[in-house]
Structure formats: C-alpha cells, structure tokens
Short mmCIF file of C-alpha atoms in Angstrom, two decimals:
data_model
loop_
_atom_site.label_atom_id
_atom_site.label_comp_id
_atom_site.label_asym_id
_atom_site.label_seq_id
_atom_site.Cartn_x
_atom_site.Cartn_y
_atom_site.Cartn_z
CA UNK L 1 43.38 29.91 22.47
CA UNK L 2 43.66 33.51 24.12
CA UNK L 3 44.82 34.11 27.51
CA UNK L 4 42.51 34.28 30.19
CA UNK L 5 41.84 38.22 30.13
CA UNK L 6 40.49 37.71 26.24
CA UNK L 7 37.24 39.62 27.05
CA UNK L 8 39.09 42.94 27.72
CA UNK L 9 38.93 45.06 24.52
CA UNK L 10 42.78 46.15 24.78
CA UNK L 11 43.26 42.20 24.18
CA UNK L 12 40.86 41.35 21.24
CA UNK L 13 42.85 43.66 19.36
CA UNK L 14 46.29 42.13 20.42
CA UNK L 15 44.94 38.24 19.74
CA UNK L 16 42.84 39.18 16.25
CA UNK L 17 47.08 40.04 15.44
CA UNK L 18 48.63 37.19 17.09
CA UNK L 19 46.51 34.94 14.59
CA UNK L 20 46.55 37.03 11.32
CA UNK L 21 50.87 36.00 11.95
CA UNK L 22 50.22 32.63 13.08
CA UNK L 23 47.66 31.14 10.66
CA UNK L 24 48.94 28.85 8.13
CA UNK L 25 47.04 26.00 6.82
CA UNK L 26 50.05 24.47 5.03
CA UNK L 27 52.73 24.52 7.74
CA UNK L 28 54.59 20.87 7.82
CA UNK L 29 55.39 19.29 11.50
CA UNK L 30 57.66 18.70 12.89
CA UNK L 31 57.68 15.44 12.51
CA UNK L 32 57.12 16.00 8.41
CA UNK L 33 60.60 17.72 8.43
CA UNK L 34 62.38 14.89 10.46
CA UNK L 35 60.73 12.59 7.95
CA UNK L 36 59.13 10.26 10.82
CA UNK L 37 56.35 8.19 10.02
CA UNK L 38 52.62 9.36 11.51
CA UNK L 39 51.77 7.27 14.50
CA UNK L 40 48.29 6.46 13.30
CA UNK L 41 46.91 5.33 17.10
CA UNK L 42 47.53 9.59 17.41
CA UNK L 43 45.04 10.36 15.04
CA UNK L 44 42.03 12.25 16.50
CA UNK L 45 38.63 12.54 15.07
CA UNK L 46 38.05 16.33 14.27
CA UNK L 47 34.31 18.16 14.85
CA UNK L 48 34.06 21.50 13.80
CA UNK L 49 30.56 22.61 15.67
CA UNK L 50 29.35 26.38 14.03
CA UNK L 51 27.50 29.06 16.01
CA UNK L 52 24.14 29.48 13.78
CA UNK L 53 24.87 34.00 14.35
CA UNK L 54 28.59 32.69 12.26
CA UNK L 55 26.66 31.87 9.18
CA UNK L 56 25.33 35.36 8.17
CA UNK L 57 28.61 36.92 8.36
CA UNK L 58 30.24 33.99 5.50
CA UNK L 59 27.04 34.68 3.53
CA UNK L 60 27.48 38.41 3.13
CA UNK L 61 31.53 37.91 2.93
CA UNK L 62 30.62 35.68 -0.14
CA UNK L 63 27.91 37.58 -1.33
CA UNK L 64 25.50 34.16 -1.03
CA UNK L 65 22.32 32.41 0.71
CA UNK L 66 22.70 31.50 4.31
CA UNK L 67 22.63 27.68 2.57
CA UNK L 68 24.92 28.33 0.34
CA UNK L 69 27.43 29.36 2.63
CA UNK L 70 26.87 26.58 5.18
CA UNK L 71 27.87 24.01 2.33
CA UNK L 72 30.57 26.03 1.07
CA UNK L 73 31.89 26.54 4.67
CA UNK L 74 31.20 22.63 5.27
CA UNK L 75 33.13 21.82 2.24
CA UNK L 76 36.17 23.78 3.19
CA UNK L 77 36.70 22.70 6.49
CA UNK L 78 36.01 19.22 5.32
CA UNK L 79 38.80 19.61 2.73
CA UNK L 80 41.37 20.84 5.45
CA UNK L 81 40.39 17.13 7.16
CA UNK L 82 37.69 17.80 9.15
CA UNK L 83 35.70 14.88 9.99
CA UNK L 84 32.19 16.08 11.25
CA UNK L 85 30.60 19.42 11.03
CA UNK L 86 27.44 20.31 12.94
CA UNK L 87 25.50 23.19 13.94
CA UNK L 88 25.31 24.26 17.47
CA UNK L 89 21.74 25.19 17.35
CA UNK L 90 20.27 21.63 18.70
CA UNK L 91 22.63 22.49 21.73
CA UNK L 92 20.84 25.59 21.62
CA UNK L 93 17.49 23.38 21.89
CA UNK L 94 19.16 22.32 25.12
CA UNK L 95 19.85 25.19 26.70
CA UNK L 96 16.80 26.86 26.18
CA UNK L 97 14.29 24.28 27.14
CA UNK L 98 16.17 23.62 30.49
CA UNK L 99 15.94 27.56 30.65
CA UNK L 100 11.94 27.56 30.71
CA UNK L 101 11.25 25.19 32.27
CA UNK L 102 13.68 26.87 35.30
CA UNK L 103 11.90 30.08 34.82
CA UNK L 104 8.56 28.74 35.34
CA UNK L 105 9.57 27.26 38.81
CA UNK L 106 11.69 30.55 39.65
CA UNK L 107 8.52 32.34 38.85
CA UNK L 108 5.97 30.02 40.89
CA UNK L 109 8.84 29.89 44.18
CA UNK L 110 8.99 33.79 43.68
CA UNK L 111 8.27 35.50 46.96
CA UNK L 112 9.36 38.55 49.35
CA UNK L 113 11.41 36.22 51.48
CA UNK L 114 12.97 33.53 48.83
CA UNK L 115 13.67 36.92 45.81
CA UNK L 116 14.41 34.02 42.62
CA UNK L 117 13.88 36.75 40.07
CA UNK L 118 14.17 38.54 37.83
CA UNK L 119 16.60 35.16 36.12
CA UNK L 120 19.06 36.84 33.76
CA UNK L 121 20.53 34.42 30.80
CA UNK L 122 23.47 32.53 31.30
CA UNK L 123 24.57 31.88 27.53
CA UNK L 124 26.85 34.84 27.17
CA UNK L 125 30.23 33.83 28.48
CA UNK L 126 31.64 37.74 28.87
CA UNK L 127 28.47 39.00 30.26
CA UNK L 128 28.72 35.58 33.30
CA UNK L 129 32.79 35.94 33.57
CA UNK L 130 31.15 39.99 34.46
CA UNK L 131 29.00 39.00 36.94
CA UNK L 132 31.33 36.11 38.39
CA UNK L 133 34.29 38.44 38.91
CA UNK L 134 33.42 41.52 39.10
CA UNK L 135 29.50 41.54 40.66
CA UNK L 136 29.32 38.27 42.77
CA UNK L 137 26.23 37.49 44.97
CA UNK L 138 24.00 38.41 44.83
CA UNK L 139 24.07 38.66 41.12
CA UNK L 140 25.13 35.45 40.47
CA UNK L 141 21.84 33.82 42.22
CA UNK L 142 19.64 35.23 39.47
CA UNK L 143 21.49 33.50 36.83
CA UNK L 144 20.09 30.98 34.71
CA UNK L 145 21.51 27.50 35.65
CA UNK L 146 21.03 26.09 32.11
CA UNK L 147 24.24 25.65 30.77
CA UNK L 148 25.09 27.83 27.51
CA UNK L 149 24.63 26.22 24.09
CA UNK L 150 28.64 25.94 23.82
CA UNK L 151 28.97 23.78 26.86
CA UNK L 152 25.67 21.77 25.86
CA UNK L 153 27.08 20.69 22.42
CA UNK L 154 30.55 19.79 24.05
CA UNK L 155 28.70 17.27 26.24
CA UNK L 156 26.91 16.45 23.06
CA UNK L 157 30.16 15.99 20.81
CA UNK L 158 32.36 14.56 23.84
CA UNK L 159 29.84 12.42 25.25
CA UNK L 160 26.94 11.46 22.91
CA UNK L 161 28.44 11.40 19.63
CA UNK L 162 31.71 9.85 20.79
CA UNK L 163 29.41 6.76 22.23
CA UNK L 164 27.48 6.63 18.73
CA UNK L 165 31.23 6.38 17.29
CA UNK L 166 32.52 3.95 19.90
CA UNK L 167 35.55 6.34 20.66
CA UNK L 168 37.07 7.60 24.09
CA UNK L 169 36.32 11.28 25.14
CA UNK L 170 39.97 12.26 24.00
CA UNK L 171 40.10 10.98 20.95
CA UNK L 172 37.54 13.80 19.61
CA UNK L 173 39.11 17.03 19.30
CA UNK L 174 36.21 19.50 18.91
CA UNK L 175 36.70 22.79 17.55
CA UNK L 176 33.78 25.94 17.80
CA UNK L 177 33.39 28.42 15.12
CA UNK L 178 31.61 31.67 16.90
CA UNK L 179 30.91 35.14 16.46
CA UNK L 180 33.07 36.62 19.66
CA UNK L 181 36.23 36.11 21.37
CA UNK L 182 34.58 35.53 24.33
CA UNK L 183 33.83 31.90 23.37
CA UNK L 184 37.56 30.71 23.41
CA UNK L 185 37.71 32.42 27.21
CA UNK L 186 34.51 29.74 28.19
CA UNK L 187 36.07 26.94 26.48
CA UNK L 188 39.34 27.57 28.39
CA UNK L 189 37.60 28.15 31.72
CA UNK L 190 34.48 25.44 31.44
CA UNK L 191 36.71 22.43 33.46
CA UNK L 192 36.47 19.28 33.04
CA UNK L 193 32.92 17.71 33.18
CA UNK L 194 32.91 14.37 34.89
CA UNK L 195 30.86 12.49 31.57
CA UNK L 196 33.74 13.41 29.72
CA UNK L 197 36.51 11.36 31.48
CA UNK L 198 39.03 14.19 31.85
CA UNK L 199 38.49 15.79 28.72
CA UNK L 200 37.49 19.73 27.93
CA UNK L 201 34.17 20.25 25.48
CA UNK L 202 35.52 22.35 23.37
CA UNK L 203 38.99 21.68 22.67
CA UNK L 204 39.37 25.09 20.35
CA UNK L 205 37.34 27.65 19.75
CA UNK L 206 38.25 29.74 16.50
CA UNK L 207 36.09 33.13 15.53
CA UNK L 208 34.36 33.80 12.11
CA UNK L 209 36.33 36.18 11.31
CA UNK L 210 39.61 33.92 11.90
CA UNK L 211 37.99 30.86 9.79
CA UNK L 212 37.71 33.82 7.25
CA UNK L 213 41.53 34.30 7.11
CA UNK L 214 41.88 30.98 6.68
CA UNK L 215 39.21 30.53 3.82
CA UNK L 216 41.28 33.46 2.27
CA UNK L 217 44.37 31.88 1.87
CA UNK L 218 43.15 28.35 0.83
CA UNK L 219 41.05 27.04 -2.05
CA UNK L 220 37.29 28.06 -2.47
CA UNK L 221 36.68 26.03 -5.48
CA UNK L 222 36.39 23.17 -2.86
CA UNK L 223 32.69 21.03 -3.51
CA UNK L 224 30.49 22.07 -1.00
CA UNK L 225 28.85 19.76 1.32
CA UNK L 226 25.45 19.63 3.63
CA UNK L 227 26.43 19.90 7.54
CA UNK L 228 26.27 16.71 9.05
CA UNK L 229 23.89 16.09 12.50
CA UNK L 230 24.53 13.64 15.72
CA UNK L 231 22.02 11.23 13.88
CA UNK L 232 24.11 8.78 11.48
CA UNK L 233 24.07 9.30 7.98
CA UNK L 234 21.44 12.20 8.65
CA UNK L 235 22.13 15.72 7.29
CA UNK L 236 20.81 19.04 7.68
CA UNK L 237 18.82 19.87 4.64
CA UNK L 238 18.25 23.45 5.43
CA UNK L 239 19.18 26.01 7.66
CA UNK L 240 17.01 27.46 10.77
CA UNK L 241 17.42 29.53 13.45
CA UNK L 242 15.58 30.71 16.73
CA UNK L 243 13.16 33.67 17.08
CA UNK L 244 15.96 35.66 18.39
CA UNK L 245 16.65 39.42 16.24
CA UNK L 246 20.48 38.68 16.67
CA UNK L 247 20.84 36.04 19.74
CA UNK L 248 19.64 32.27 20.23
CA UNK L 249 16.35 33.44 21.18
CA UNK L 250 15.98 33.19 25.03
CA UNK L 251 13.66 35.59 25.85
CA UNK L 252 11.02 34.73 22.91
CA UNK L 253 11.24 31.31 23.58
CA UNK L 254 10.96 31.55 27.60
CA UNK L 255 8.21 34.26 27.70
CA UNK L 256 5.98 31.69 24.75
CA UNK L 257 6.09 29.13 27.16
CA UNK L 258 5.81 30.91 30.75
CA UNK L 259 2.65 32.87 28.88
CA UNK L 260 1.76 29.06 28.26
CA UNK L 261 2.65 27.39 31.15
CA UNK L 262 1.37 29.98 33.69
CA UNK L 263 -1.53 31.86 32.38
CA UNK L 264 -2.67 29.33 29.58
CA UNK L 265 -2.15 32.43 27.16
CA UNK L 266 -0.96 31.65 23.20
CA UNK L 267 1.63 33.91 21.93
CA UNK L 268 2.16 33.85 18.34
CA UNK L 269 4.06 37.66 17.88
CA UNK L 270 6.12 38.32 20.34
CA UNK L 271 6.01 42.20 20.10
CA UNK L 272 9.41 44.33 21.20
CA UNK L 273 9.20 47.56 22.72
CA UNK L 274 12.68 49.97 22.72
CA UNK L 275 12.93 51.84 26.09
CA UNK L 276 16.47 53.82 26.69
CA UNK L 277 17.88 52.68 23.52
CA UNK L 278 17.86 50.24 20.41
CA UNK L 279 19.33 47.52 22.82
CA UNK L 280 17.19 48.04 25.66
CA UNK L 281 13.39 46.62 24.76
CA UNK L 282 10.63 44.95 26.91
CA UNK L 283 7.71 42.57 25.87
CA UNK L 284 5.01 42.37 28.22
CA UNK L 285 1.99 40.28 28.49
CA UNK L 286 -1.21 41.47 30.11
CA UNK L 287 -4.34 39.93 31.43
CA UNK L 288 -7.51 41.29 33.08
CA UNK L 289 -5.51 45.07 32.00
CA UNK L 290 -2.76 44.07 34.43
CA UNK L 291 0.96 43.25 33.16
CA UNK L 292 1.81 39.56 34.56
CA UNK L 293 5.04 38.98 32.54
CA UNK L 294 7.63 41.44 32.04
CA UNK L 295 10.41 40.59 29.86
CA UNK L 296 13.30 42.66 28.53
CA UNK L 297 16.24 42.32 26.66
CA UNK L 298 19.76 43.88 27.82
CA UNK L 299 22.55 44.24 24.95
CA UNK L 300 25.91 46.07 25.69
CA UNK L 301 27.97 46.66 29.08
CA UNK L 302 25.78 50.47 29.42
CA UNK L 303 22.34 48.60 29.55
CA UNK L 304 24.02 46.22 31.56
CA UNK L 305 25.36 48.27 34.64
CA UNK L 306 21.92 50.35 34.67
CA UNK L 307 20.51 47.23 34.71
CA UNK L 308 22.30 46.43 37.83
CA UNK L 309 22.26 49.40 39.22
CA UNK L 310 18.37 49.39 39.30
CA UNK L 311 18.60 45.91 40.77
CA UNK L 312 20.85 46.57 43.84
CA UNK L 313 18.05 49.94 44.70
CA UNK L 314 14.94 46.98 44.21
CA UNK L 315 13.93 49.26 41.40
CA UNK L 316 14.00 46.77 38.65
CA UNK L 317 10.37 45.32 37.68
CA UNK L 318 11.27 42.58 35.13
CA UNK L 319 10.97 38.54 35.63
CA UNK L 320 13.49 38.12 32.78
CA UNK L 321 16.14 39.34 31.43
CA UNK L 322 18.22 38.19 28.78
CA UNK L 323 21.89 39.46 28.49
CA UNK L 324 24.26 39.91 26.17
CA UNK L 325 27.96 41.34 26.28
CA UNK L 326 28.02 42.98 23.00
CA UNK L 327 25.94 45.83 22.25
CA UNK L 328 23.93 45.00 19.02
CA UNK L 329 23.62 41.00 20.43
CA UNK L 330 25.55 38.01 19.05
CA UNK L 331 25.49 39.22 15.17
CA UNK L 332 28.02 41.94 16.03
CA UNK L 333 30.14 39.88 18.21
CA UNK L 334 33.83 41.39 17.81
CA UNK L 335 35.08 37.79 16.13
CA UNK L 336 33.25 39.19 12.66
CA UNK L 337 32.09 41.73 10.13
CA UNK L 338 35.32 44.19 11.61
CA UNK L 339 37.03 46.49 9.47
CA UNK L 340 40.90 45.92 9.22
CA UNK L 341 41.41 48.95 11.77
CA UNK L 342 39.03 46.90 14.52
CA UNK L 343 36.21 48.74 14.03
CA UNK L 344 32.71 47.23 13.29
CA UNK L 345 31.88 46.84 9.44
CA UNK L 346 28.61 48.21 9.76
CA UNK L 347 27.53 47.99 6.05
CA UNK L 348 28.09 44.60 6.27
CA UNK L 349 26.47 44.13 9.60
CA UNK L 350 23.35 45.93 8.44
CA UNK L 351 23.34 42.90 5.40
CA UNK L 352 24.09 39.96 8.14
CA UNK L 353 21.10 41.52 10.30
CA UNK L 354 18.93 41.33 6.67
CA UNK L 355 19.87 37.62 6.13
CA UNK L 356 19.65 36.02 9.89
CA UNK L 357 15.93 37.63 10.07
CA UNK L 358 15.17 35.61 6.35
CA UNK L 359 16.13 32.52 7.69
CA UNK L 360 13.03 30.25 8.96
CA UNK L 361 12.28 29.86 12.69
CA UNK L 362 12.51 26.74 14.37
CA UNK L 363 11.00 26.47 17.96
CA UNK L 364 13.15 24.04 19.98
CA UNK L 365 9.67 22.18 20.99
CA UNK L 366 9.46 21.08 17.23
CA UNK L 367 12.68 19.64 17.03
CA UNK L 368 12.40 15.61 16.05
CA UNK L 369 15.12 14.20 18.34
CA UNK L 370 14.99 16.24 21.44
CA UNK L 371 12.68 13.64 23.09
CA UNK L 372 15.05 10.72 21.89
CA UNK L 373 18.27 12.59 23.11
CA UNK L 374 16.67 13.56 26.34
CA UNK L 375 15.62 9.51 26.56
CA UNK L 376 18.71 8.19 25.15
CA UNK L 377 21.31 10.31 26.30
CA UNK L 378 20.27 11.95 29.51
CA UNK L 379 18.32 8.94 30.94
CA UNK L 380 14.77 11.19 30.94
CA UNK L 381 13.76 15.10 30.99
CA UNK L 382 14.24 15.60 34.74
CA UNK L 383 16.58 12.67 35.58
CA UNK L 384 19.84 13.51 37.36
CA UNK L 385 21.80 13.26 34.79
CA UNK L 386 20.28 15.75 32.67
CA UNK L 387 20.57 17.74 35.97
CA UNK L 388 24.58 17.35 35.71
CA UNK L 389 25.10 17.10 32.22
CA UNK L 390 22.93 20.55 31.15
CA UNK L 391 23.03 22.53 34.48
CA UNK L 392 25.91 24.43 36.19
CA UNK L 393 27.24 26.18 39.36
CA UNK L 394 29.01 29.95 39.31
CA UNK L 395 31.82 31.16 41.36
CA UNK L 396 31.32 34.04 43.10
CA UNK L 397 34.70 36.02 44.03
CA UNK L 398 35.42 38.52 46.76
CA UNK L 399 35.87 41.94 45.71
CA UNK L 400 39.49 42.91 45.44
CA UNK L 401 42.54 42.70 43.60
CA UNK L 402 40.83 40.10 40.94
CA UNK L 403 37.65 41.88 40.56
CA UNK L 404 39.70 44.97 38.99
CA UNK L 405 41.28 42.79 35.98
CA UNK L 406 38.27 43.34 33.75
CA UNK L 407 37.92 46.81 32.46
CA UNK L 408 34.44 47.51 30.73
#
C-alpha cells in the first residue's frame, strides 16, 4: 500500500520506486529461516480481482490477444498461489445499474428549489478524494451514490463469495490489479463495511504496471488458465468490456437507459461530440428539435476545474457528467504503459486504445446472473440491503489546512 497522499504526482513517482526495490517473489519468511513449521489454521484464501482497462496494457506488453493475455496473466498469478482470479467487470454491472437507475430519479426530482443535477460519477477514487477534500458541498451532493466497481466487487469477494466458500470475511485476502495508483488510496480509505465483519474489501491493491515487474522476474512459460467467476466451477470463456472508449462505460450506459426510461427513445450509437479538447465531449439526445439529455464526459484535472468553475457561476447545462482523474480516462492511468523515466508510453498506449475498442461490448442488462445476485445476495433490486451494500456516503471537509495537501 501507498501512504495516504498517493494521488499527488510528486508521490507516484516516489512509490512506482519503493516497489521496483521491494518486489521479490522468492523472498523466504521469516519463519522459513527460523525453520518453524507453517501454522496451517493461518492460511488465507487469495483472490486476485483484475480491472478489465489492466488487460490491454499485458496484451500489448506481450504482443498478444486481450484472451490470450487474461489466461496467461491467470496462469501466472495462479502459479505464485493464487487461489481465485476474477474480473471486476460484473462489479462494474453493479455499479452502473445502481447508477441509472439513481439518475433517472435525480432527473424526475430535478427542480429550481431541490438542484439534484447535473450527477457526476463516483467510480474514480482521485477525482472523489478531489471533490471530498478539496471542493466539499456543494460538490459532493451531485455525486453519484453508487458505489465504484472496486468497492462493489470487495462486497462481492468478502461477502458473497466467502458465503459460497463457507469461510469468515478474514480469511479471504483479496488483492486488485488496476490501471492507477489511485486504487490502493480507495482501498486504504474505503472502512470497514458492516457485511464484512471487520474486514477491508480490498486487502491490496497492486498496479499493472507493478504485476508487470513481477511477471518480469518470474516464469512465463507458466500454462495459462481461463479466469474463474463467483459461480462454482463456471469460467469466463471470453473477454468483454463496456461501451466505454477508455472507462467502464458510465455515461453510455446511463444516457441508453435515461433515453429509455424517460422519453421511450432507443439508442443504439451513442454518438460523441469533442468540445474544448479530445477529453471534453458531449452526447445529446433531441426530441421535437429540442435537446432533453445532455451528457458529457470530463477526463483530466483541466476539464475538471472548468467544469467546476462553470458549475459554481450556474453556467453548466449538462444532466451528467462522468469524471475521470486522468486525462486520456482509465487506459492511461499512471499504474501502466509508462516509460522508465515516468512518462506515458504513448506508442504503446495508442496499441492498448486499438485493442480495448476490439473487444466485444457487453451491456450490464444482458448479464445472466445479475438478477440471481441481486435475489440471492442483496435480498431484491431495491431492498435495503442492496441500499447498504452498493450505495455510499462522502465526507465533506472544511476548507483549510487539509484541503491544501492535494496539489493538482
């Protein structure tokens, strides 16, 4: 883990260091030296869980499909002892169905006295720490209260899972593999959720780039294996991804079914439009020649403070926004595709872009078990429990000494 202040840039550099000198796959223990016997009734059950934006970056490092270098990443970890390797993107499922359906009643509740939009995403963990710390309310109010597919599939692994297994909460120790450094700050700062007896969701989070180093050092002629699912003996055949350009897919997921949902309008092409830069763009839907949904997409901290500074003056016009820390989106998340000076590989960024947009798009609606785990697990689609397991609450600070800790 990083400290706390991970998201400032001064401090990726220092941590990407701290782990090129401390990784070591074959380092005995300390109780190997001392020759002690293992105390089995220690033994934890390991989950690696992998960021679907991770897998482009191993597939143009190895110069192979996006399946090929799932089952070769699979394999690996499994032949370091890893138990159970998913894919986060059915937590993904999660966190963007709660996050339509919310949008939909923020948009029907949506007045001049009770302002409920625009809602801004919630699933980037810099981009939230930003507006927790540094913006407060009322900033925070507009954010989504769908928890971000990280903290979904720790309630998945910790809670769900570890039932289907018959094991305790702590006896899982669940590791993420994800694009950005900002990941291990949300693991470190997500608490203690109370299905999960005491226990964090993510135990570790570990970046591409560092499961890289490791890969590097070890054994690649490992056999390669298909990436296990929450569903028994089940595995995932092929790889899919949302209908995001380099994110999970928020906004072309929410604006499908608000178009739906509130103006009985089909979208098949969701249609991007770029405004003051590449990572600025809008999508729009009109009816009767008069826009009723107005969409846009936010990348980088730039977009991000004119964004804001447009809000505060009541001279922003868009229902949604989804936002994103990193300029470029998820894909070029500082964890991966950086050149040994810290710099992004852009060659090889250009090739990850080229192989995320080849893999097929799965809409979370389609998904087979989402109705079973929402019946199963969560006790029904609107129960409470879903409410607590897949929802959350943000701090807002005072201005002052704390707010000046994060440098942009």
């Amino acid at each position: 883990m990083k400290c706390e202040h991970c998201t400032r840039k001064e401090c990726s550099k220092k941590t990407k260091t701290d782990d090129q000198e401390n990784v070591s796959a074959d380092a005995p223990s300390p109780a190997q030296e001392n020759g002690e016997k293992c105390d089995t009734s220690k033994h934890k059950v390991l989950v690696v869980s992998v960021c679907p934006q991770s897998l482009p970056y191993f597939a143009a490092k190895f110069n192979v499909s996006v399946t090929d270098a799932s089952r070769r990443l699979c394999g690996f970890l499994k032949s370091l002892g890893v138990h159970y390797v998913f894919d986060t993107r059915i937590a993904a499922d999660f966190s963007i169905l709660e996050s339509q359906k919310e949008f939909v009643r923020r948009y029907r509740q949506h007045s001049e006295e009770e302002r409920t939009l625009p809602m801004l995403t919630s699933a980037c963990p810099g981009w939230v720490r930003y507006a927790e710390r540094v913006l407060g309310r009322p900033i925070t109010a507009h954010l989504c209260t769908a928890k971000s597919p990280q903290q979904v599939m720790g309630s998945l692994v910790k809670d769900y899972f570890a039932r289907q297994q018959n094991l305790s909460p702590e006896k899982i120790f669940h590791v993420i593999v994800a694009p950005c450094y900002d990941k291990k700050l949300e693991a470190l700062q997500e608490g203690f959720p109370p299905a999960l007896h005491g226990s964090r969701g993510a135990d570790c989070v570990l970046t591409s780039g560092e499961i890289a180093q490791i890969m590097d050092q070890g054994d690649l002629s490992v056999k390669d294996a298909a990436v296990d699912t929450l569903f028994g003996d089940l595995k995932e055949d092929k790889v899919t991804r949302h209908d995001g350009a380099s994110s999970d897919g928020h906004l072309a997921h929410i604006f499908r079914h608000a178009a739906k949902e509130l103006f009985n309008e089909d979208v098949e092409e969701v249609t991007y439009r770029a405004l003051r830069n590449k990572d600025f763009q809008e999508v729009t839907l009109e009816k009767n020649g008069e826009v009723v949904l107005r969409f846009a997409a936010a990348y980088g901290f730039r977009n991000i403070q004119n964004m804001i500074l447009k809000l505060k003056k009541g001279k922003f016009p868009y229902h949604f926004v989804e936002v994103l820390a990193c300029a470029g989106g998820c894909l070029n998340g500082r964890g991966q595709a950086q050149t040994p000076d810290g710099h992004a590989d852009k060659a090889l960024l250009r090739q990850m872009e080229g192989i995320y947009a080849d893999i097929p798009v799965r809409r979370p609606e389609s998904s087979a078990h989402m109705q079973e785990l929402y019946q199963e697990w969560l006790e029904g689609i609107n129960s409470p429990k879903a409410r607590e397991v897949l929802h959350t609450t943000y701090q807002s600070q005072e201005r002052g000494a704390h707010s000046l800790d994060i440098k942009w």
